[in-house]
Amino acid sequence: MQIRRGVEVTGITADDDGVDVQLAGGGPVRARYVVGADGGRSMVRRSADIPMVGPDASRSSLIAEVKVAGEPVQQGKVDARGIHGLYPMGDGMVRVVVTEASLGPATEPTLADLRQALSDVFGRDFGVHSPTWLSRFTDATRQAELYRKGRVLLAGDAAHVHSPTGGLGIGLGLQDAVNLGWKLGQVVQGVSGGDLLDTYHAERHGAGERALKYTMAQSLFQKADPRQEALRDLLGEVLRVDGAGAPIAALITGLDVAYDPGPGHPLLGRRMPDLDIATGAGPARVYGLLQRARPVLLEFGGPELELGAWAARVQHVKATYDGAWQLPVLGQVAPPTAVLVRPDGYAAWVGEGSADGLAEALATWFGKVGR
Ligand SMILES: Cc1cc2nc3c(=O)[nH]c(=O)nc-3n(C[C@H](O)[C@H](O)[C@H](O)COP(=O)(O)OP(=O)(O)OC[C@H]3O[C@@H](n4cnc5c(N)ncnc54)[C@H](O)[C@@H]3O)c2cc1C
């Protein structure tokens, strides 16, 4: 495999068999699949003609790293326009975020724009100069209609952009990548058919949609407005009611994500807890077993299970665990007798005293024919 760094993708052309990737100053390169992980203005997404839908921006902010005249001093302010601040970074540079008076254009901002915005808010521009970085972001909230279009897939900001409020962007993008990585690996190795990639859209689009909803609600509170402050205070009171904060905490951390759980044990389709278990090889953490990016069948007593043709692909670990099975939001659940854990940490099958459904789950997620 060749890794090319610092190479700009200028477009892609996809057909039924593969994708031609055009590169600045070279190419095209032919690929079987392309993952656009190229940020909010994704060239891959635009070339593949995948629409981004969602509410337009209502406000914009400038973000910069600059030098200031005189000693850098921390400043912060929240007003009817939004949040503003200057944060000395300890190396002579100052990180500046300032909300603009009106929605800025979709062009690159200038130092003059930054000086003006600072003067509007703080009454002075701090003599900002020598920017190493100057950009504009907005609260536009958009999501790609399709995370998969044939041989083109989108992940991270290429698939969803939103206000930075709440700091969800990186976690959301990493969860996309972790969900997609093992599936794409299996497809290119011929273990699974291409239809496994449809589950990427099915699972991650819904999770992204929910997170975007949260960022939109949260961004409302990032300015001084008596009515919004009243609503925030009221929500604060509601969240202090017993147990009411737990679902919101799980939403913010992404721990409430459930992939089409269907009927069955509550763990099905949810994130396997990172339990301290005892195995024949000694104590282990469940997530440690996932570091090889391979599925794991964890047997906790119960009937002896057979992996059959999948034994070469799926790790089989017999373990004991005596603690409580606690799931985010749901709380304590009945201890399962076995769990088939996908490489991304989600439960593909849960045993409740029998092997019923195990072969079907193995075929669905890890290839129909064992090799
Ligand atoms: C002000 C601000 C504060 C934020 N704070 C937080 C926070 O506290 N916590 C958090 O989780 N998230 C935060 N985010 C969001 C977070 O930065 C993004 O969600 C995250 O960086 C997205 O990662 P990504 O890899 O999908 O895209 P990006 O980080 O945008 O990376 C895309 C990469 O693709 C490359 N690329 C783009 N086009 C091409 C091309 N045509 N050819 C080749 N390469 C290309 C780019 O150079 C870049 O390296 C913040 C965002 C902003 C604007």
Coordinates of C-alpha atoms and ligand atoms in Angstrom, one line a residue:
M1 CA 0.0 0.0 0.0
Q2 CA 1.3 3.5 -0.9
I3 CA 0.6 6.5 1.3
R4 CA 0.8 9.8 -0.6
R5 CA 1.0 12.9 1.7
G6 CA 0.5 16.5 0.7
V7 CA -1.2 15.6 -2.5
E8 CA -4.4 17.5 -3.5
V9 CA -7.4 15.6 -4.9
T10 CA -9.0 17.7 -7.6
G11 CA -11.9 15.4 -8.4
I12 CA -13.1 11.8 -8.7
T13 CA -15.0 9.9 -11.4
A14 CA -16.8 6.8 -10.2
D15 CA -18.1 3.9 -12.2
D16 CA -19.5 0.4 -11.4
D17 CA -16.0 -1.1 -11.0
G18 CA -14.0 1.6 -9.3
V19 CA -13.1 5.2 -8.9
D20 CA -10.6 7.4 -10.8
V21 CA -9.1 9.9 -8.4
Q22 CA -7.6 13.0 -10.1
L23 CA -4.6 14.5 -8.3
A24 CA -3.1 18.0 -8.7
G25 CA 0.0 17.5 -10.8
G26 CA -0.5 13.8 -11.5
G27 CA -2.9 10.8 -11.8
P28 CA -5.5 9.7 -12.1
V29 CA -5.2 6.9 -9.6
R30 CA -7.6 4.0 -9.9
A31 CA -9.2 2.8 -6.6
R32 CA -11.8 0.2 -5.8
Y33 CA -13.3 2.5 -3.2
V34 CA -12.8 6.1 -2.1
V35 CA -13.5 7.4 1.3
G36 CA -13.9 11.2 1.4
A37 CA -12.5 12.2 4.8
D38 CA -11.5 15.6 3.4
G39 CA -13.4 17.9 5.7
G40 CA -16.5 20.1 5.4
R41 CA -15.8 21.4 1.9
S42 CA -15.1 17.9 0.7
M43 CA -14.0 17.7 -2.9
V44 CA -14.9 14.0 -2.9
R45 CA -18.4 14.7 -1.8
R46 CA -18.9 17.5 -4.4
S47 CA -17.4 15.4 -7.2
A48 CA -19.7 12.5 -6.3
D49 CA -22.6 14.9 -6.3
I50 CA -23.8 14.0 -2.9
P51 CA -26.2 16.7 -1.5
M52 CA -25.6 18.3 1.9
V53 CA -28.9 19.2 3.5
G54 CA -29.7 21.2 6.6
P55 CA -30.3 24.7 8.0
D56 CA -28.1 27.6 6.7
A57 CA -25.8 29.5 8.9
S58 CA -27.3 32.2 11.2
R59 CA -24.0 33.6 12.4
S60 CA -20.3 33.4 11.7
S61 CA -17.1 33.7 13.7
L62 CA -13.5 34.5 12.9
I63 CA -10.8 32.2 14.3
A64 CA -7.2 33.1 14.2
E65 CA -3.7 32.7 15.7
V66 CA -2.0 36.1 15.7
K67 CA 0.5 38.2 17.5
V68 CA -0.8 41.2 19.5
A69 CA 0.8 44.6 20.3
G70 CA 2.1 44.5 23.8
E71 CA 1.7 41.7 26.4
P72 CA -0.9 39.0 25.5
V73 CA -3.7 39.1 28.0
Q74 CA -6.7 36.7 28.2
Q75 CA -10.0 38.3 27.3
G76 CA -13.5 36.8 27.2
K77 CA -17.0 38.2 26.6
V78 CA -20.5 36.9 25.8
D79 CA -22.9 39.4 24.4
A80 CA -26.1 39.5 22.3
R81 CA -23.9 38.7 19.2
G82 CA -22.2 35.6 20.6
I83 CA -19.0 34.5 22.3
H84 CA -15.6 36.2 21.9
G85 CA -12.2 35.6 23.4
L86 CA -8.5 36.0 23.2
Y87 CA -6.3 33.2 24.7
P88 CA -2.5 33.6 25.0
M89 CA -1.0 30.2 23.9
G90 CA 2.2 30.7 25.8
D91 CA 4.4 30.8 22.8
G92 CA 3.8 34.5 21.9
M93 CA 0.8 33.7 19.8
V94 CA -2.8 34.4 20.8
R95 CA -5.8 32.3 19.7
V96 CA -8.7 34.6 18.8
V97 CA -12.4 33.7 18.3
V98 CA -14.8 36.6 17.6
T99 CA -18.4 36.4 16.5
E100 CA -19.1 38.7 13.5
A101 CA -21.7 41.5 13.5
S102 CA -23.4 39.8 10.5
L103 CA -23.0 36.6 8.7
G104 CA -19.7 36.8 6.8
P105 CA -19.3 35.8 3.2
A106 CA -18.1 32.4 2.2
T107 CA -14.7 33.9 1.2
E108 CA -11.5 33.8 3.2
P109 CA -11.5 36.5 5.9
T110 CA -8.7 39.1 6.0
L111 CA -6.7 40.6 8.9
A112 CA -8.8 43.8 8.4
D113 CA -12.0 41.8 9.0
L114 CA -10.5 40.5 12.3
R115 CA -9.4 43.9 13.4
Q116 CA -12.9 45.3 12.6
A117 CA -14.7 42.5 14.5
L118 CA -12.5 42.9 17.5
S119 CA -13.0 46.7 17.6
D120 CA -16.8 46.2 17.3
V121 CA -16.7 43.9 20.4
F122 CA -13.9 45.1 22.6
G123 CA -13.6 48.7 21.4
R124 CA -10.0 48.0 20.3
D125 CA -8.3 45.6 17.9
F126 CA -5.3 44.7 20.2
G127 CA -2.9 45.5 17.4
V128 CA -3.3 42.0 16.0
H129 CA -0.8 41.2 13.3
S130 CA 1.3 38.3 11.8
P131 CA -1.5 35.7 11.6
T132 CA -0.4 32.1 11.2
W133 CA -3.9 31.0 10.7
L134 CA -7.1 33.0 10.0
S135 CA -10.4 31.4 9.1
R136 CA -14.2 31.7 9.4
F137 CA -16.6 29.2 10.8
T138 CA -20.4 29.3 11.0
D139 CA -23.3 27.5 12.7
A140 CA -24.5 26.0 9.4
T141 CA -25.7 22.5 10.2
R142 CA -25.6 20.1 7.2
Q143 CA -25.5 16.4 6.7
A144 CA -24.7 14.4 3.6
E145 CA -27.8 12.7 2.3
L146 CA -25.8 9.6 1.6
Y147 CA -22.8 8.3 3.4
R148 CA -22.3 5.8 0.7
K149 CA -22.9 6.3 -3.0
G150 CA -21.7 3.2 -4.9
R151 CA -17.9 3.1 -4.4
V152 CA -17.7 6.5 -2.7
L153 CA -18.0 6.8 1.1
L154 CA -17.9 9.9 3.3
A155 CA -16.7 10.2 6.9
G156 CA -16.1 12.9 9.4
D157 CA -16.8 16.6 8.5
A158 CA -17.1 15.5 4.8
A159 CA -20.4 13.9 6.0
H160 CA -21.6 16.4 8.5
V161 CA -20.8 19.9 9.5
H162 CA -22.2 21.8 12.5
S163 CA -21.4 24.5 15.0
P164 CA -18.4 23.6 17.1
T165 CA -20.5 24.1 20.2
G166 CA -20.3 21.0 22.4
G167 CA -17.1 19.7 20.9
L168 CA -18.7 16.7 19.2
G169 CA -17.0 16.8 15.8
I170 CA -13.9 14.7 16.3
G171 CA -15.7 12.0 18.3
L172 CA -18.4 11.8 15.6
G173 CA -15.9 11.5 12.8
L174 CA -13.8 8.9 14.6
Q175 CA -16.9 6.8 15.2
D176 CA -17.7 7.0 11.5
A177 CA -14.2 5.8 10.7
V178 CA -14.3 3.0 13.3
N179 CA -17.7 1.9 12.0
L180 CA -16.5 1.9 8.3
G181 CA -12.9 0.7 8.6
W182 CA -13.5 -3.0 9.4
K183 CA -16.4 -3.2 7.0
L184 CA -14.3 -1.8 4.1
G185 CA -11.5 -4.1 5.1
Q186 CA -13.7 -7.1 4.8
V187 CA -15.2 -6.0 1.5
V188 CA -11.8 -5.3 -0.2
Q189 CA -10.5 -8.7 1.1
G190 CA -13.5 -10.4 -0.4
V191 CA -14.7 -11.6 3.0
S192 CA -18.0 -9.7 2.7
G193 CA -20.1 -8.5 -0.2
G194 CA -20.3 -4.8 -1.0
D195 CA -23.8 -4.6 0.6
L196 CA -22.1 -4.6 4.0
L197 CA -21.1 -1.0 3.3
D198 CA -24.8 -0.1 3.1
T199 CA -24.9 -0.7 6.9
Y200 CA -22.4 2.1 7.2
H201 CA -24.9 4.7 6.0
A202 CA -27.8 2.9 7.9
E203 CA -25.9 3.1 11.2
R204 CA -23.9 6.3 11.1
H205 CA -26.4 8.6 9.3
G206 CA -28.9 8.3 12.1
A207 CA -26.2 8.7 14.8
G208 CA -24.9 11.8 13.1
E209 CA -28.4 13.3 12.7
R210 CA -29.0 13.0 16.4
A211 CA -25.7 14.6 17.3
L212 CA -26.3 17.5 14.9
K213 CA -29.7 18.1 16.5
Y214 CA -27.9 18.5 19.9
T215 CA -25.3 21.0 18.5
M216 CA -28.1 23.1 17.0
A217 CA -29.9 23.3 20.4
Q218 CA -26.7 23.9 22.3
S219 CA -25.5 26.7 20.0
L220 CA -28.6 28.7 20.9
F221 CA -27.2 29.2 24.3
Q222 CA -23.9 30.8 23.1
K223 CA -25.1 34.4 23.3
A224 CA -26.5 36.7 25.9
D225 CA -30.2 36.8 25.5
P226 CA -32.6 37.0 28.5
R227 CA -35.2 34.7 26.9
Q228 CA -32.6 32.0 26.0
E229 CA -31.0 32.3 29.4
A230 CA -34.5 31.7 31.0
L231 CA -34.8 28.6 28.9
R232 CA -31.3 27.4 29.8
D233 CA -32.1 27.9 33.5
L234 CA -35.3 26.0 33.2
L235 CA -33.5 23.2 31.4
G236 CA -30.9 23.2 34.2
E237 CA -33.7 22.6 36.7
V238 CA -35.2 19.8 34.6
L239 CA -31.8 18.1 34.3
R240 CA -31.5 18.1 38.1
V241 CA -34.6 15.9 38.4
D242 CA -33.4 12.3 39.3
G243 CA -31.9 10.5 36.4
A244 CA -32.9 13.1 33.8
G245 CA -29.3 14.1 33.1
A246 CA -28.1 10.6 32.2
P247 CA -29.7 10.4 28.7
I248 CA -28.3 13.8 27.8
A249 CA -24.8 12.9 29.1
A250 CA -25.1 9.7 27.0
L251 CA -26.1 11.7 23.9
I252 CA -23.2 14.1 24.3
T253 CA -20.7 11.4 24.7
G254 CA -22.2 9.2 22.0
L255 CA -22.7 6.4 24.5
D256 CA -26.4 6.1 23.7
V257 CA -25.8 5.1 20.1
A258 CA -27.8 1.9 19.2
Y259 CA -27.5 0.4 15.8
D260 CA -30.9 -1.1 14.9
P261 CA -31.0 -3.2 18.1
G262 CA -34.2 -5.1 17.1
P263 CA -35.8 -7.4 19.6
G264 CA -33.7 -9.4 22.0
H265 CA -31.3 -8.6 24.8
P266 CA -30.9 -4.8 25.5
L267 CA -27.1 -5.0 24.7
L268 CA -27.8 -6.0 21.1
G269 CA -26.7 -3.3 18.7
R270 CA -25.2 -1.3 21.5
R271 CA -21.6 -0.6 22.6
M272 CA -20.1 -3.6 24.5
P273 CA -19.1 -2.4 28.0
D274 CA -15.3 -2.4 28.5
L275 CA -15.4 -5.1 31.3
D276 CA -12.5 -6.4 33.3
I277 CA -12.8 -10.1 32.6
A278 CA -10.9 -13.2 33.6
T279 CA -9.8 -15.5 30.7
G280 CA -7.7 -18.7 30.4
A281 CA -4.8 -16.4 29.5
G282 CA -5.3 -14.2 32.6
P283 CA -7.1 -11.0 33.3
A284 CA -8.1 -8.9 30.3
R285 CA -10.1 -5.8 29.3
V286 CA -12.7 -6.4 26.6
Y287 CA -11.4 -3.5 24.5
G288 CA -7.9 -4.8 24.7
L289 CA -9.2 -7.9 22.8
L290 CA -10.4 -5.6 20.0
Q291 CA -7.1 -4.0 19.3
R292 CA -6.5 -6.5 16.5
A293 CA -9.6 -5.1 14.8
R294 CA -11.0 -8.5 14.7
P295 CA -14.4 -9.7 16.0
V296 CA -14.6 -11.5 19.3
L297 CA -17.0 -14.1 20.5
L298 CA -17.0 -13.9 24.3
E299 CA -18.4 -16.8 26.1
F300 CA -19.5 -16.4 29.7
G301 CA -20.4 -19.9 30.8
G302 CA -23.6 -21.1 29.2
P303 CA -23.6 -23.6 26.4
E304 CA -20.4 -24.4 24.5
L305 CA -20.4 -22.4 21.3
E306 CA -18.9 -23.3 17.9
L307 CA -17.6 -20.8 15.4
G308 CA -17.3 -23.4 12.7
A309 CA -16.1 -21.9 9.4
W310 CA -15.7 -18.5 11.0
A311 CA -13.0 -19.7 13.5
A312 CA -10.2 -18.3 11.4
R313 CA -11.8 -14.8 11.4
V314 CA -13.4 -14.5 14.8
Q315 CA -11.5 -14.6 18.1
H316 CA -13.1 -17.0 20.6
V317 CA -12.5 -16.2 24.2
K318 CA -14.0 -18.0 27.2
A319 CA -14.3 -15.6 30.1
T320 CA -15.8 -15.1 33.5
Y321 CA -17.2 -11.8 34.8
D322 CA -18.9 -11.6 38.1
G323 CA -19.8 -7.9 38.2
A324 CA -23.0 -6.1 37.2
W325 CA -23.7 -5.5 33.5
Q326 CA -24.3 -1.7 33.4
L327 CA -25.3 0.0 30.1
P328 CA -25.4 3.8 29.6
V329 CA -29.0 5.1 30.0
L330 CA -30.5 1.6 30.4
G331 CA -28.7 0.8 33.6
Q332 CA -28.3 -2.7 34.8
V333 CA -29.3 -5.5 32.4
A334 CA -29.4 -9.3 32.7
P335 CA -26.0 -10.9 32.3
P336 CA -25.7 -12.5 28.8
T337 CA -24.2 -16.0 28.4
A338 CA -22.2 -14.9 25.4
V339 CA -21.6 -11.8 23.2
L340 CA -20.4 -11.5 19.6
V341 CA -18.6 -8.2 19.5
R342 CA -17.8 -6.4 16.2
P343 CA -14.4 -4.9 15.7
D344 CA -15.9 -1.4 16.4
G345 CA -17.1 -2.6 19.8
Y346 CA -20.8 -3.1 19.1
A347 CA -22.7 -6.2 20.0
A348 CA -23.7 -8.2 16.9
W349 CA -25.3 -11.0 18.8
V350 CA -26.1 -11.7 22.4
G351 CA -26.5 -15.2 23.8
E352 CA -29.1 -15.8 26.4
G353 CA -28.5 -19.5 27.3
S354 CA -28.4 -20.9 23.7
A355 CA -26.6 -20.5 20.4
D356 CA -29.9 -19.4 18.7
G357 CA -29.1 -16.8 16.0
L358 CA -25.3 -17.0 16.3
A359 CA -24.7 -18.5 12.8
E360 CA -27.0 -15.9 11.2
A361 CA -25.2 -13.1 13.0
L362 CA -21.8 -14.4 11.9
A363 CA -23.0 -14.7 8.3
T364 CA -24.5 -11.2 8.3
W365 CA -21.5 -9.4 9.7
F366 CA -18.4 -11.5 9.0
G367 CA -19.0 -13.1 5.6
K368 CA -21.3 -15.8 4.4
V369 CA -18.7 -18.5 3.7
G370 CA -16.1 -19.2 6.3
R371 CA -12.5 -19.1 4.9
Ligands
LIG1 C1 -13.5 26.7 16.0 C2 -13.7 25.2 16.0 C3 -13.5 24.5 17.2 C4 -13.7 23.2 17.3 N1 -13.6 22.5 18.5 C5 -13.8 21.2 18.6 C6 -13.7 20.5 19.8 O1 -13.4 21.1 20.9 N2 -13.9 19.2 19.9 C7 -14.2 18.5 18.7 O2 -14.4 17.3 18.8 N3 -14.3 19.1 17.5 C8 -14.1 20.4 17.4 N4 -14.3 21.0 16.2 C9 -14.6 20.2 15.0 C10 -13.4 19.4 14.5 O3 -12.4 20.3 14.3 C11 -13.8 18.7 13.2 O4 -15.0 18.0 13.5 C12 -12.7 17.7 12.8 O5 -11.5 18.4 12.6 C13 -13.1 17.0 11.5 O6 -12.1 16.1 11.2 P1 -12.0 15.6 9.7 O7 -10.8 14.8 9.6 O8 -13.3 15.0 9.3 O9 -11.8 16.9 8.8 P2 -10.7 18.0 8.8 O10 -10.1 18.1 10.1 O11 -11.2 19.2 8.1 O12 -9.5 17.3 7.9 C14 -9.7 17.1 6.5 C15 -8.3 16.9 5.9 O13 -8.5 16.7 4.5 C16 -7.5 17.5 3.8 N5 -8.1 17.8 2.5 C17 -9.2 18.6 2.3 N6 -9.4 18.7 0.9 C18 -8.5 18.0 0.3 C19 -8.2 17.6 -1.0 N7 -9.0 18.1 -2.0 N8 -7.2 16.8 -1.3 C20 -6.4 16.3 -0.3 N9 -6.6 16.6 1.0 C21 -7.7 17.4 1.3 C22 -7.3 18.7 4.7 O14 -6.1 19.3 4.4 C23 -7.4 18.1 6.1 O15 -6.1 17.6 6.4 C24 -14.1 22.4 16.1 C25 -14.2 23.1 14.9 C26 -14.0 24.5 14.8 C27 -14.2 25.2 13.5

